[in-house]
Structures are given as structure tokens and as C-alpha cells.
mmCIF file of C-alpha atoms in Angstrom:
data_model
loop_
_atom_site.group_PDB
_atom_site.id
_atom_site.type_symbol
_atom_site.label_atom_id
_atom_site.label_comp_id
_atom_site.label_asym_id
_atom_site.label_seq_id
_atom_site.Cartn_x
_atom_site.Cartn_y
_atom_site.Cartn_z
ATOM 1 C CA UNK A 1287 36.211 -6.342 20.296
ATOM 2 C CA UNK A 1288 33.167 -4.269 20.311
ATOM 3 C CA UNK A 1289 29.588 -5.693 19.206
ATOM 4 C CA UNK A 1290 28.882 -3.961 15.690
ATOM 5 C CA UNK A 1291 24.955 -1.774 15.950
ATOM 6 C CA UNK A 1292 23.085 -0.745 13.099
ATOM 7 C CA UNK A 1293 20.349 1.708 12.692
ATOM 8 C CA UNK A 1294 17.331 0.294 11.658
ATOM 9 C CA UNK A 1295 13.309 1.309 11.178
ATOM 10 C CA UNK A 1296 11.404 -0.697 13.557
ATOM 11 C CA UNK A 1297 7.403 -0.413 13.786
ATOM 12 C CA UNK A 1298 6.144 0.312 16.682
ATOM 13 C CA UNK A 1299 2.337 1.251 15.608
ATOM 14 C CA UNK A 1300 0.268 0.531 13.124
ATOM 15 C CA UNK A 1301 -3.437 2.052 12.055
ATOM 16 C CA UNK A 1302 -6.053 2.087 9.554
ATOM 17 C CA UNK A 1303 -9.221 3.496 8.274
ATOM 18 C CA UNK A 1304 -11.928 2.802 6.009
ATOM 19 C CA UNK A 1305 -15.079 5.307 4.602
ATOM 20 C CA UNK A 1306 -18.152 4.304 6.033
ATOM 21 C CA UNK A 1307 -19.984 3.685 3.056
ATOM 22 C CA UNK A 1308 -19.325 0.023 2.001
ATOM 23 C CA UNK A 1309 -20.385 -1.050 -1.502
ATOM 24 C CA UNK A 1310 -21.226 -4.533 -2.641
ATOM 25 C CA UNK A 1311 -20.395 -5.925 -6.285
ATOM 26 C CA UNK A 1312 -24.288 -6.252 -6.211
ATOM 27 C CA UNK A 1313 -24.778 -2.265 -6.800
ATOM 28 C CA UNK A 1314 -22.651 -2.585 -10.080
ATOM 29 C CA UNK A 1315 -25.219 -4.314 -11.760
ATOM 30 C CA UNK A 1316 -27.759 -2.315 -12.396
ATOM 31 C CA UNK A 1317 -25.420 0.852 -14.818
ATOM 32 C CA UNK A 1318 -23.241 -2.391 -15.654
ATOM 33 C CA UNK A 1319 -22.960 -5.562 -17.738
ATOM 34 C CA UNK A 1320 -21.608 -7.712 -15.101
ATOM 35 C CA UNK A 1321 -22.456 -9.894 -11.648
ATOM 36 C CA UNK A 1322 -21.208 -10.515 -8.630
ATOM 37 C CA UNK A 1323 -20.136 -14.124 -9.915
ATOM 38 C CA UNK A 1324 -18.084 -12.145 -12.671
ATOM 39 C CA UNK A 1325 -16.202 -10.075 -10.206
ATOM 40 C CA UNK A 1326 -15.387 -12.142 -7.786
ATOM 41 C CA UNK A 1327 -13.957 -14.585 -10.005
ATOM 42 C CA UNK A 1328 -12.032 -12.515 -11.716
ATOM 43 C CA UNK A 1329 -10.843 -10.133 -8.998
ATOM 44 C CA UNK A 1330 -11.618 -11.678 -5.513
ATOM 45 C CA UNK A 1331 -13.796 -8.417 -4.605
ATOM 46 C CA UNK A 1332 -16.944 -8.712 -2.706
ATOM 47 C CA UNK A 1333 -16.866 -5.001 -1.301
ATOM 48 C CA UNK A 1334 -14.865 -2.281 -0.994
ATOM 49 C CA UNK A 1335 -15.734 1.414 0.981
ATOM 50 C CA UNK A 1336 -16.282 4.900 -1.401
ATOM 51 C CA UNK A 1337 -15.552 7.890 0.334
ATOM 52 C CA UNK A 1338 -18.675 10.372 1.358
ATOM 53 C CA UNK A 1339 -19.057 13.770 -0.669
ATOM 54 C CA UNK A 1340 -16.353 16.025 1.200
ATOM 55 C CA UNK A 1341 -14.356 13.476 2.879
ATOM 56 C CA UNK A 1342 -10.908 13.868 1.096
ATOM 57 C CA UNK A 1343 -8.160 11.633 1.050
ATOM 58 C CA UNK A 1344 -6.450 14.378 4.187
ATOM 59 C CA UNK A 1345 -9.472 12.713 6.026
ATOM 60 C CA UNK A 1346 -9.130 9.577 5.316
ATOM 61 C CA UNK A 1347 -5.397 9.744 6.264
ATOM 62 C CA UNK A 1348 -5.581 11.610 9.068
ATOM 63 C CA UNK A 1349 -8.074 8.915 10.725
ATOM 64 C CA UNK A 1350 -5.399 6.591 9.902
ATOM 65 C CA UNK A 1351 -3.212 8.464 11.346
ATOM 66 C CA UNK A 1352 -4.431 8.847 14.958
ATOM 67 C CA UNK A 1353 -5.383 4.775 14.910
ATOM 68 C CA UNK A 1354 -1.257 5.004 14.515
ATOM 69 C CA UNK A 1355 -0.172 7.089 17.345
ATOM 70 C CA UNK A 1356 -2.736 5.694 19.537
ATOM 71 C CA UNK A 1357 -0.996 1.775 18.726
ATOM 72 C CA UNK A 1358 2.269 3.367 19.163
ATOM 73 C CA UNK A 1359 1.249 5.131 22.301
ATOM 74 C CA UNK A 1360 3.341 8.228 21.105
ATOM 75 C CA UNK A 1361 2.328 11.791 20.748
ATOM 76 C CA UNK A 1362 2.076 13.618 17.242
ATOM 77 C CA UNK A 1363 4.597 15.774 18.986
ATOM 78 C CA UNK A 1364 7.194 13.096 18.901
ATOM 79 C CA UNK A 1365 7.183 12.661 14.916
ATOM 80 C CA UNK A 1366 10.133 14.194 13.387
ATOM 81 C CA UNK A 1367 8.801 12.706 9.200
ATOM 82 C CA UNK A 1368 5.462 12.124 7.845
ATOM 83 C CA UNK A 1369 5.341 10.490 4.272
ATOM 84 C CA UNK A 1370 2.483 10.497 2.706
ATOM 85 C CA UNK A 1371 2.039 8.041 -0.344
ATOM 86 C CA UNK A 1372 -0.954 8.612 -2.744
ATOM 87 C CA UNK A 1373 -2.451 9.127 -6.168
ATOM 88 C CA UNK A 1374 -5.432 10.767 -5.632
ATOM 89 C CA UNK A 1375 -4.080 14.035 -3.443
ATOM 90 C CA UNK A 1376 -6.801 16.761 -1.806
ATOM 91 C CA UNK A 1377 -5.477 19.448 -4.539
ATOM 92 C CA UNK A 1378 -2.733 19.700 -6.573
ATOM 93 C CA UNK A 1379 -0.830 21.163 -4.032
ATOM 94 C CA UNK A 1380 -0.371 21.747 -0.764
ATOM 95 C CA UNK A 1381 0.887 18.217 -0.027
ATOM 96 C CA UNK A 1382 -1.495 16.092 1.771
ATOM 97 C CA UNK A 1383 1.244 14.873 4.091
ATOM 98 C CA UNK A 1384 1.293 18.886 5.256
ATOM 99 C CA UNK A 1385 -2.978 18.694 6.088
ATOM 100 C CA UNK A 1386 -2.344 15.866 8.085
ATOM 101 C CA UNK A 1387 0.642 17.361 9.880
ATOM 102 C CA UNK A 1388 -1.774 20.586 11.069
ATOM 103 C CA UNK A 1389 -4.857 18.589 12.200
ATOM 104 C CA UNK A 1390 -2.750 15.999 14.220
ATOM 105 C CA UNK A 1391 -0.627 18.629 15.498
ATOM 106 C CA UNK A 1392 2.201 17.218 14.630
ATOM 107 C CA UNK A 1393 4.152 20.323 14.346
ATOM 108 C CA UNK A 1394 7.795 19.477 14.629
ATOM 109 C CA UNK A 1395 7.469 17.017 11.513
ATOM 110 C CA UNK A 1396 8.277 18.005 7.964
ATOM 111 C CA UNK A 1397 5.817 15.984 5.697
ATOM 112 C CA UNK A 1398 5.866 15.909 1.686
ATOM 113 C CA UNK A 1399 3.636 13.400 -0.307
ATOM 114 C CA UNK A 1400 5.370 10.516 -2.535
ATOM 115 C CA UNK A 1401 3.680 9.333 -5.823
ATOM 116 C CA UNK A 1402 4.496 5.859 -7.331
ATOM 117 C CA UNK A 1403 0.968 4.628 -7.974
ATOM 118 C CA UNK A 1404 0.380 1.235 -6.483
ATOM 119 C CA UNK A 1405 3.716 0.941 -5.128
ATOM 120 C CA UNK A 1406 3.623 4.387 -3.881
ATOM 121 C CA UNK A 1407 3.807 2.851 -0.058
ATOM 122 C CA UNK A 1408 7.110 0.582 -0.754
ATOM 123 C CA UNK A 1409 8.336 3.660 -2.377
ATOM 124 C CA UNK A 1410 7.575 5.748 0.809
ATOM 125 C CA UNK A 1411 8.937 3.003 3.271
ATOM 126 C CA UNK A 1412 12.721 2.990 1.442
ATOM 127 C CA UNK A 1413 12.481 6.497 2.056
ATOM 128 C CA UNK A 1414 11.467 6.353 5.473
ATOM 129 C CA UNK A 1415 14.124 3.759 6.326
ATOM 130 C CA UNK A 1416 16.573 5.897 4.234
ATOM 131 C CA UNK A 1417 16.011 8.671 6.414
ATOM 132 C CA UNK A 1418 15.890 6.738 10.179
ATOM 133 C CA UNK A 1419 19.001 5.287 9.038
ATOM 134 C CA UNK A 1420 21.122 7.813 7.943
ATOM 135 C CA UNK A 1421 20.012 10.026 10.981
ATOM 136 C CA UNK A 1422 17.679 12.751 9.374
ATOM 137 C CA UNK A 1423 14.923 11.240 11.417
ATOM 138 C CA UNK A 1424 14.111 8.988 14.566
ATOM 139 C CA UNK A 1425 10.306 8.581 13.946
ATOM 140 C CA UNK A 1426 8.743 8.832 10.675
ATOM 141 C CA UNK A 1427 4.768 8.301 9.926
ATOM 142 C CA UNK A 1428 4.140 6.483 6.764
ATOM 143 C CA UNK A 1429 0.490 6.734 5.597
ATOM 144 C CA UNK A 1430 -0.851 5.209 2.128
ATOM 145 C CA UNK A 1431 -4.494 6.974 1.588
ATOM 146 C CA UNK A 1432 -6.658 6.696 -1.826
ATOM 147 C CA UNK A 1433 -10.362 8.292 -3.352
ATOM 148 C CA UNK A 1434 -9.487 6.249 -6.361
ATOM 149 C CA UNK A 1435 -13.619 6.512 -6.668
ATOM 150 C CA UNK A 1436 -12.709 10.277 -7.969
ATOM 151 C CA UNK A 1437 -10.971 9.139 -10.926
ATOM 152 C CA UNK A 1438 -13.082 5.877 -12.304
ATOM 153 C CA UNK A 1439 -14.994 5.730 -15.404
ATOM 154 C CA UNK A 1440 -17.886 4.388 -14.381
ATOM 155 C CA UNK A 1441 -19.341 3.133 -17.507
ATOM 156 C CA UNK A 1442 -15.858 0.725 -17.525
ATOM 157 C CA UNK A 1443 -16.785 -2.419 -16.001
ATOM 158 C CA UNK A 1444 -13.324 -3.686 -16.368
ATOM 159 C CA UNK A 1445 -12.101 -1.070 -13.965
ATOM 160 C CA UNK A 1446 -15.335 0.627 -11.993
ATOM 161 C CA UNK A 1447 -15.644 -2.662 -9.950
ATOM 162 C CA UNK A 1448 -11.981 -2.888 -8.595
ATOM 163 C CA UNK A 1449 -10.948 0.093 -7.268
ATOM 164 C CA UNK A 1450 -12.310 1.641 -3.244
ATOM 165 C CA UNK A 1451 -10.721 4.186 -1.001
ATOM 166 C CA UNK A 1452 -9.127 3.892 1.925
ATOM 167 C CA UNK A 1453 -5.887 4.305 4.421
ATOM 168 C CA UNK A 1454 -3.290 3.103 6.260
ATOM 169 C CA UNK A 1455 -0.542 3.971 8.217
ATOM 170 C CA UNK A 1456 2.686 3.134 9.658
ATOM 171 C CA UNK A 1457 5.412 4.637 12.340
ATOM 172 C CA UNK A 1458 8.899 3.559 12.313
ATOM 173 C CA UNK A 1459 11.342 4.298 14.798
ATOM 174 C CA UNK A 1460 15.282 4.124 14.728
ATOM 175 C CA UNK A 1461 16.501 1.472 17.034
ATOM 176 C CA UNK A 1462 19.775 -0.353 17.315
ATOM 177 C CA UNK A 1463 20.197 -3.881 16.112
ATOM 178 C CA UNK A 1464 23.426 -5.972 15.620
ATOM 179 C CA UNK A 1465 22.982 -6.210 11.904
ATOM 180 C CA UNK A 1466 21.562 -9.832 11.501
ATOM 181 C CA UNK A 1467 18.542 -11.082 10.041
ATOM 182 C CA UNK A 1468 17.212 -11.687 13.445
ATOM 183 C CA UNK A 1469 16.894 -7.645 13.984
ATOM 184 C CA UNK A 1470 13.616 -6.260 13.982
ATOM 185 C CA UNK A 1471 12.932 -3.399 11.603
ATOM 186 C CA UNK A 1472 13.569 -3.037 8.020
ATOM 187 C CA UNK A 1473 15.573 -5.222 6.357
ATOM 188 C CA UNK A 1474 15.747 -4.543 2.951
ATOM 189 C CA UNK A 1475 14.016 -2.881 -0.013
ATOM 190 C CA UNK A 1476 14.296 -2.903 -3.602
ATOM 191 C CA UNK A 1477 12.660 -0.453 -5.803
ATOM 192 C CA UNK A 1478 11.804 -0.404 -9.837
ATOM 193 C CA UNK A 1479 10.377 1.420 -12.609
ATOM 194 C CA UNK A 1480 10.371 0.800 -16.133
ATOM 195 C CA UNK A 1481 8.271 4.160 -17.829
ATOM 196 C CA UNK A 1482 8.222 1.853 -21.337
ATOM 197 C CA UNK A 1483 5.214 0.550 -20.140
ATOM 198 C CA UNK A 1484 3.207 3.645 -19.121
ATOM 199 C CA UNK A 1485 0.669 3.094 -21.569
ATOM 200 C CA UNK A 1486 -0.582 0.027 -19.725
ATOM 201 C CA UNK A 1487 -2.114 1.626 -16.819
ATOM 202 C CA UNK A 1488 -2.642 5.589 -16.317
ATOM 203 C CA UNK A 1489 -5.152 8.206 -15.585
ATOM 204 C CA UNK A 1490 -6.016 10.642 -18.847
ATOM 205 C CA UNK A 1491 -5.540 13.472 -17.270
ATOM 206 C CA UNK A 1492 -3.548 15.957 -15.636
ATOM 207 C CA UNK A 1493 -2.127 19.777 -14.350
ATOM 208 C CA UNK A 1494 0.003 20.090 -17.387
ATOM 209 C CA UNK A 1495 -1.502 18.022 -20.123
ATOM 210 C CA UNK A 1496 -5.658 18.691 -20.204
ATOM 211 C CA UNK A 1497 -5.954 20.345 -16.922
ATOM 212 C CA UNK A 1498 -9.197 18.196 -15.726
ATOM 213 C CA UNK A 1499 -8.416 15.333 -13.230
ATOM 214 C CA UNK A 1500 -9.257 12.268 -16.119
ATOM 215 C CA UNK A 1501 -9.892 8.680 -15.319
ATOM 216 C CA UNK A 1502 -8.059 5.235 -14.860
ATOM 217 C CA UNK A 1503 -7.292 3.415 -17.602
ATOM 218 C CA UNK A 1504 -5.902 -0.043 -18.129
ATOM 219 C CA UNK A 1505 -4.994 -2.780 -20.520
ATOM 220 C CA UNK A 1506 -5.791 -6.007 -17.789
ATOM 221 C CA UNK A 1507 -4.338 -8.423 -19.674
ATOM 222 C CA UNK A 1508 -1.057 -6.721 -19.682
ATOM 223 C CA UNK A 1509 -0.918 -5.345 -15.938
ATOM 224 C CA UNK A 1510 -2.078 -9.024 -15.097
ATOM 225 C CA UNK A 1511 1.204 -10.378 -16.922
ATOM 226 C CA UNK A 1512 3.717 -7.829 -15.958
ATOM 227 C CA UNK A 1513 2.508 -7.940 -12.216
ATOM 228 C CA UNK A 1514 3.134 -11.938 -11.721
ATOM 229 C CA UNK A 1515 6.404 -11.886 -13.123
ATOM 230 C CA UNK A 1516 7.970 -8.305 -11.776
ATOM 231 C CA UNK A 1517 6.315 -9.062 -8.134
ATOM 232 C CA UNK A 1518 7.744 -12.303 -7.758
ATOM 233 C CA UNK A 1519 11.263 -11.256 -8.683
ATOM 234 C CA UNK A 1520 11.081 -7.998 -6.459
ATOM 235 C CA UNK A 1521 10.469 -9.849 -3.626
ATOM 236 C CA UNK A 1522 12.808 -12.822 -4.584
ATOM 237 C CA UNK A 1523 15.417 -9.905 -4.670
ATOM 238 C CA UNK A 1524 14.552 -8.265 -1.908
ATOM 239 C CA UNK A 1525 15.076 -11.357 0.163
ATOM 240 C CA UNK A 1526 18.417 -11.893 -1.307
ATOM 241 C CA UNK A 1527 19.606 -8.160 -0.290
ATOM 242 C CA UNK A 1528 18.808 -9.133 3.270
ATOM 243 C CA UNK A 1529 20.015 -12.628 3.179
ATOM 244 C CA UNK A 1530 17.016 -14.215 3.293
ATOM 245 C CA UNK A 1531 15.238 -17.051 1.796
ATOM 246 C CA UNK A 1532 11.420 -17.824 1.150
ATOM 247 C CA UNK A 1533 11.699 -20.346 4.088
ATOM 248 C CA UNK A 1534 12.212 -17.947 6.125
ATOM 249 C CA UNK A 1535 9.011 -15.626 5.755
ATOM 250 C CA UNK A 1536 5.863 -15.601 8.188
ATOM 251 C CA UNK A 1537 3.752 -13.587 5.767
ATOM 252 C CA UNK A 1538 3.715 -11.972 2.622
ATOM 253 C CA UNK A 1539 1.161 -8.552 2.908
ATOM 254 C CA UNK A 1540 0.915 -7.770 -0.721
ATOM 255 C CA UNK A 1541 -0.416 -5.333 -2.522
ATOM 256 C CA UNK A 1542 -3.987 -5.798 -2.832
ATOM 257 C CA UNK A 1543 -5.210 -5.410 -6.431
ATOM 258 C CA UNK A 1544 -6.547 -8.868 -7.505
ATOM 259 C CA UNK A 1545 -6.889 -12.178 -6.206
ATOM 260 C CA UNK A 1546 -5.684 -14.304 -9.269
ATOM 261 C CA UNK A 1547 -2.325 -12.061 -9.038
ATOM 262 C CA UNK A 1548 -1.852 -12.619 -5.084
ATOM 263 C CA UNK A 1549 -2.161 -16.541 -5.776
ATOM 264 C CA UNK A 1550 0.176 -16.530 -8.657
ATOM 265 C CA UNK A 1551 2.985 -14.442 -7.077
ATOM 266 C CA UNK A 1552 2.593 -16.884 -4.139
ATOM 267 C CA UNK A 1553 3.173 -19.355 -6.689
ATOM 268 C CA UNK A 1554 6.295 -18.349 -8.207
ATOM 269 C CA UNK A 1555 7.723 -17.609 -4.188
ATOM 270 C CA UNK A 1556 7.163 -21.445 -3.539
ATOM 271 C CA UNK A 1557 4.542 -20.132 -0.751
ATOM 272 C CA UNK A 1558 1.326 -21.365 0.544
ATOM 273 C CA UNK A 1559 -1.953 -18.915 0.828
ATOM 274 C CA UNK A 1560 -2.278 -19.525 4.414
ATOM 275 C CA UNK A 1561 0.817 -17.320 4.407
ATOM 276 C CA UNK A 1562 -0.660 -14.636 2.730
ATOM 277 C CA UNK A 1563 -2.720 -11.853 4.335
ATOM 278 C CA UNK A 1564 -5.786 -11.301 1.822
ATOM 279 C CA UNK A 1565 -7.957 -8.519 2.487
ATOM 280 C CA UNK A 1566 -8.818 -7.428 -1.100
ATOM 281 C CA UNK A 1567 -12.313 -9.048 -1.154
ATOM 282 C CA UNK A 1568 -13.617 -6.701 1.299
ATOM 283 C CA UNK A 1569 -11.385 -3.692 0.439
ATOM 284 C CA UNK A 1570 -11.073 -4.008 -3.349
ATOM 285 C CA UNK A 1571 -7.852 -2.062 -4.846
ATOM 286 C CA UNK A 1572 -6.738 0.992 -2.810
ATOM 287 C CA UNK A 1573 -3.667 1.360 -4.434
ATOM 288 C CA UNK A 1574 -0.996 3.229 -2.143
ATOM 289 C CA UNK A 1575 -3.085 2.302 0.920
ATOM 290 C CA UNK A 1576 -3.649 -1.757 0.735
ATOM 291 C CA UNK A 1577 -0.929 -3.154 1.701
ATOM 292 C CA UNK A 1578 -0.601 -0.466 5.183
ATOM 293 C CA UNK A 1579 -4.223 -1.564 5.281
ATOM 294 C CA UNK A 1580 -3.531 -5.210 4.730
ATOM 295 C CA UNK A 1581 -1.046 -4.821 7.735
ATOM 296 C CA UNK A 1582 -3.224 -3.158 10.431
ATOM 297 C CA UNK A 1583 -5.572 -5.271 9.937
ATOM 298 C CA UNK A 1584 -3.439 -8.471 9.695
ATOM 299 C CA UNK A 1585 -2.644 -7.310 13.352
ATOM 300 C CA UNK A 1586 -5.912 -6.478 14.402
ATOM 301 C CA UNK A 1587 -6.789 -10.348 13.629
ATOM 302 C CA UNK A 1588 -3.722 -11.977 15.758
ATOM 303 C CA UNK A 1589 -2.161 -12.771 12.597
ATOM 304 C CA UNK A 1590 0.999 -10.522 12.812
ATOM 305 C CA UNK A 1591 2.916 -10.708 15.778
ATOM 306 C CA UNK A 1592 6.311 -9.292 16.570
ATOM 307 C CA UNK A 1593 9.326 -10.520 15.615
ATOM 308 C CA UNK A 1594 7.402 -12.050 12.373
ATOM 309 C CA UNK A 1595 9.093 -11.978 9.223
ATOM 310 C CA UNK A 1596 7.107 -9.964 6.458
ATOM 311 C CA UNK A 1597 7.534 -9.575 2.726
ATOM 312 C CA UNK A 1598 5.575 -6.732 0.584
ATOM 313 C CA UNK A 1599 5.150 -5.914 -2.922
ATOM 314 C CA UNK A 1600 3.501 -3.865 -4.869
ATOM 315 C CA UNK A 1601 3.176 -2.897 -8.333
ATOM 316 C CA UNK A 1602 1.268 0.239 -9.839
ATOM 317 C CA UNK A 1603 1.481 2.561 -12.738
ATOM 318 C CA UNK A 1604 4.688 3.937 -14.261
ATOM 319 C CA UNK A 1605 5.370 1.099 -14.559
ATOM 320 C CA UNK A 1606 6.772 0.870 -10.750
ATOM 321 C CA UNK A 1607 7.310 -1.797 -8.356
ATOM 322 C CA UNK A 1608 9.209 -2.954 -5.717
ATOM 323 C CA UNK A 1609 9.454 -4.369 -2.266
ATOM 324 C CA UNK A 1610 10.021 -4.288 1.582
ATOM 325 C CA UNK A 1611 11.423 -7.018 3.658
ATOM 326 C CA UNK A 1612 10.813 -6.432 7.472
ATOM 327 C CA UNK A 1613 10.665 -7.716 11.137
ATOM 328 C CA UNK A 1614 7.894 -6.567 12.861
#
């Protein structure tokens, strides 16, 4: 009797970048009614980076990018995919995914962009792992990357103060495992969306509808309640699909968009925070690009190590949510 192999998307490089220009709460208070007490209690941001005039979200991926390959220790050459999961693209098209191809000179690797908000990066690693799976690929790049400081009101205290830029990236590659938990790669994934609820957290503007690029805007109160609940179940899910319990993860690298909602969904999972990688004080909400960024540097600190066990979840406009289960 033969041993059964699967296909699965192992990581073997991870990367991430940051604009140099680092903001503390402090500068809100001046054009703002608030403190750095009042953010940081209700968010868990201290700082987070804004992008310099002319450094695009293409930049700020393709940094992340390089960090990647150079992990990996694999030429751009040797990518067959790169996804490219954001909100806030260069223009409204060509696909960012495509500028970051051409500068990395990656030129045998089709690349397209993938938009699902916050959750844009789970959304982009099911798709990754769909396509190392069923053979269209043996090496994708996975890159979240955000100027979220191009679409904020700034006279909004409730969202100017949460929101930086950023990126991160990812490369999976297709390697055998014997189809137990104990494989590294990815695991499972679950995805949602429920468009009911688009009201709740969206930018007023658009291509088709007002032809201007408009600015966040969200009811708190109700993201806040929807995220606890839908994050903890995703994951809960998740687990389940890969026949896995909450006993059995290392870390959970969620999506970092507030503090209070990182603590609760730990909560609900039965989990303790020192099994949580936090990085939102000093990186504030990046949307697509915390949680890659929340796992290069959770490996730049010793904290990941392979053959861990990691959840992720995110949840982000649409509404849309979902998560990742993976070995590293």
C-alpha cells in the first residue's frame, strides 16, 4: 500500500516594509479633539508610518517584496503567481501586482490584484493555495500593501487616528505532505461575505459612482460588534476544516485593526494574549497588509518558528471575512 501525498502551500519566505515617516498619536492633537490617552485606549495605537508624497502603494510592495525573495533565497525568476491584495491601488488600473512584477523582474509570473478590504490577504492566500494545489502554480508571491492615508478624512477623529500604510509579503511553494495536520503549509481556509452590511464601513467614492477617490467611513460601534463575533467563528471554523482544535495553535497573527477586538476574539477562542502576535500599536490599521506584516515581523522577533501552528483572521469592508490555518 502506497503512502497517500498531498499538495500543499508551504512558506518558505517572508518580508515586510514600512514608510519611513512614522507618526505618533501626539501629532493628531493639534487639527483634532483627542489625546494620546484617548487613542490608545480605545485602539491600542501609539504610531503607525504615512507614506512620502510619490511613494505609491507599487513601492511600498515592491520593498516588501524583495525582503521576500531575499528570506526565501529564490530569484524573482522562479515565481510562477504574484497576488497582490489591496484597497488603495497606484491607479485604477494597471494592477499593482503587474508594477511589481516589472521592477522585480519577475517576468515569468502572471500577477492580478485581489480586493476584499481588510481581509483582502486571507482572500489572496485561498487563492494562492487554490492555485499551488491544483497545479496552476509551484510558487506564488502574496503581498498585502496599503496608502490608506490617501483616503482618510482627516477632520474624523474616529477614523484619521487608526489607519497607516504599509506591506507585507509572503511566498508559498507546493510541497508534498502526507495529508495530516502535522504537514507544513496551508491547512485550511474559510472565506465570507455578507454585502447586507456594506453600509457599515466603505469609502464614498469611486470609478463608476462620483469618479473622485472619496474617504473611509465607518459606524465603530457596529464594525466593533460584527468583528468579535464573525472573527471568532471564522477561525473556530477554519480549525474544524483542518481538524484542529484551539489547543492546538502556537499563535494567532490577526488582523491588526484594534486592540479591544484582538483581546476579545482571543476571548471567545479560549486563548491567552501571550499567544497573540500584536503589532498594531506601532503599525496602526493597514488593512490588507497587517496581518503579512504581523507575520514578518513575528519572525523577525524569534517568535515564529517552523513547524508552528498559526491561525489568521481578518475582517474588512463588504462585509468580508475569513481565515487561514497554517504550518509554518
Amino acid at each position: 500500500m502506497t503512502a497517500t501525498t498531498v499538495k500543499r502551500a508551504v512558506v518558505i519566505g517572508s518580508g515586510h516594509y514600512l514608510p519611513e515617516r512614522c507618526v505618533e498619536n501626539s501629532e493628531f492633537t493639534a487639527t483634532l479633539d483627542t489625546s494620546d490617552e484617548w487613542i490608545v485606549s480605545r485602539s491600542g495605537i501609539e504610531r503607525r508610518h504615512f507614506a512620502a508624497e510619490g511613494e505609491n502603494t507599487s513601492h511600498l510592495a515592491i520593498h516588501a517584496a524583495r525582503a521576500a525573495l531575499e528570506q526565501a533565497g529564490i530569484n524573482a525568476e522562479d515565481l510562477d503567481s504574484i497576488i497582490v491584495a489591496t484597497s488603495t491601488p497606484d491607479m485604477t488600473f494597471p494592477a499593482v501586482a503587474t508594477m511589481v512584477q516589472a521592477e522585480i523582474g519577475a517576468h515569468k509570473a502572471y500577477a492580478y490584484d485581489m480586493q476584499a478590504v481588510c481581509a483582502g490577504f486571507i482572500y489572496a492566500l485561498a487563492n494562492a493555495n487554490a492555485l499551488i494545489v491544483s497545479g496552476q502554480a509551484q510558487r506564488v508571491m502574496v503581498i498585502g500593501a496599503e496608502t490608506f492615508s490617501r483616503i482618510m478624512d482627516w477632520t474624523d477623529r474616529g477614523t484619521a487616528v487608526l489607519f497607516g500604510d504599509g506591506a507585507g509579503a509572503l511566498i508559498l511553494e507546493a510541497q508534498d505532505g502526507d495529508g495530516s495536520t502535522e504537514d507544513r503549509g496551508i491547512l485550511s481556509t474559510d472565506l465570507n461575505a455578507d454585502g447586507r452590511y456594506r453600509d457599515i464601513l466603505y469609502v464614498d467614492g469611486g470609478v463608476s459612482s462620483t469618479a473622485t477617490a472619496g474617504c473611509l467611513r465607518m459606524q465603530g460601534k457596529e464594525v466593533f460588534r460584527h468583528a468579535i463575533e464573525k472573527l471568532a467563528q471564522t477561525a473556530d471554523t477554519a480549525l474544524e476544516k483542518a481538524g484542529l482544535g484551539s489547543d492546538d495553535i502556537d499563535w494567532i497573527v490577526p488582523h491588526q485593526a484594534n486592540i479591544r477586538i484582538i483581546q476579545g476574539t482571543a476571548r471567545k477562542l479560549n486563548l491567552p494574549m501571550s499567544k497573540v502576535i500584536v503589532t498594531v500599536q506601532n503599525h496602526g490599521n493597514t488593512s490588507a497588509a497587517s496581518i503579512p506584516l504581523a507575520l514578518s515581523v513575528g519572525v523577525a522577533n524569534g517568535q515564529i518558528k517552523r513547524g508552528d501552528l498559526i491561525v489568521s483572521e481578518a475582517i474588512g469592508g463588504g462585509l468580508a471575512w475569513g481565515a487561514v490555518v497554517l504550518r509554518w
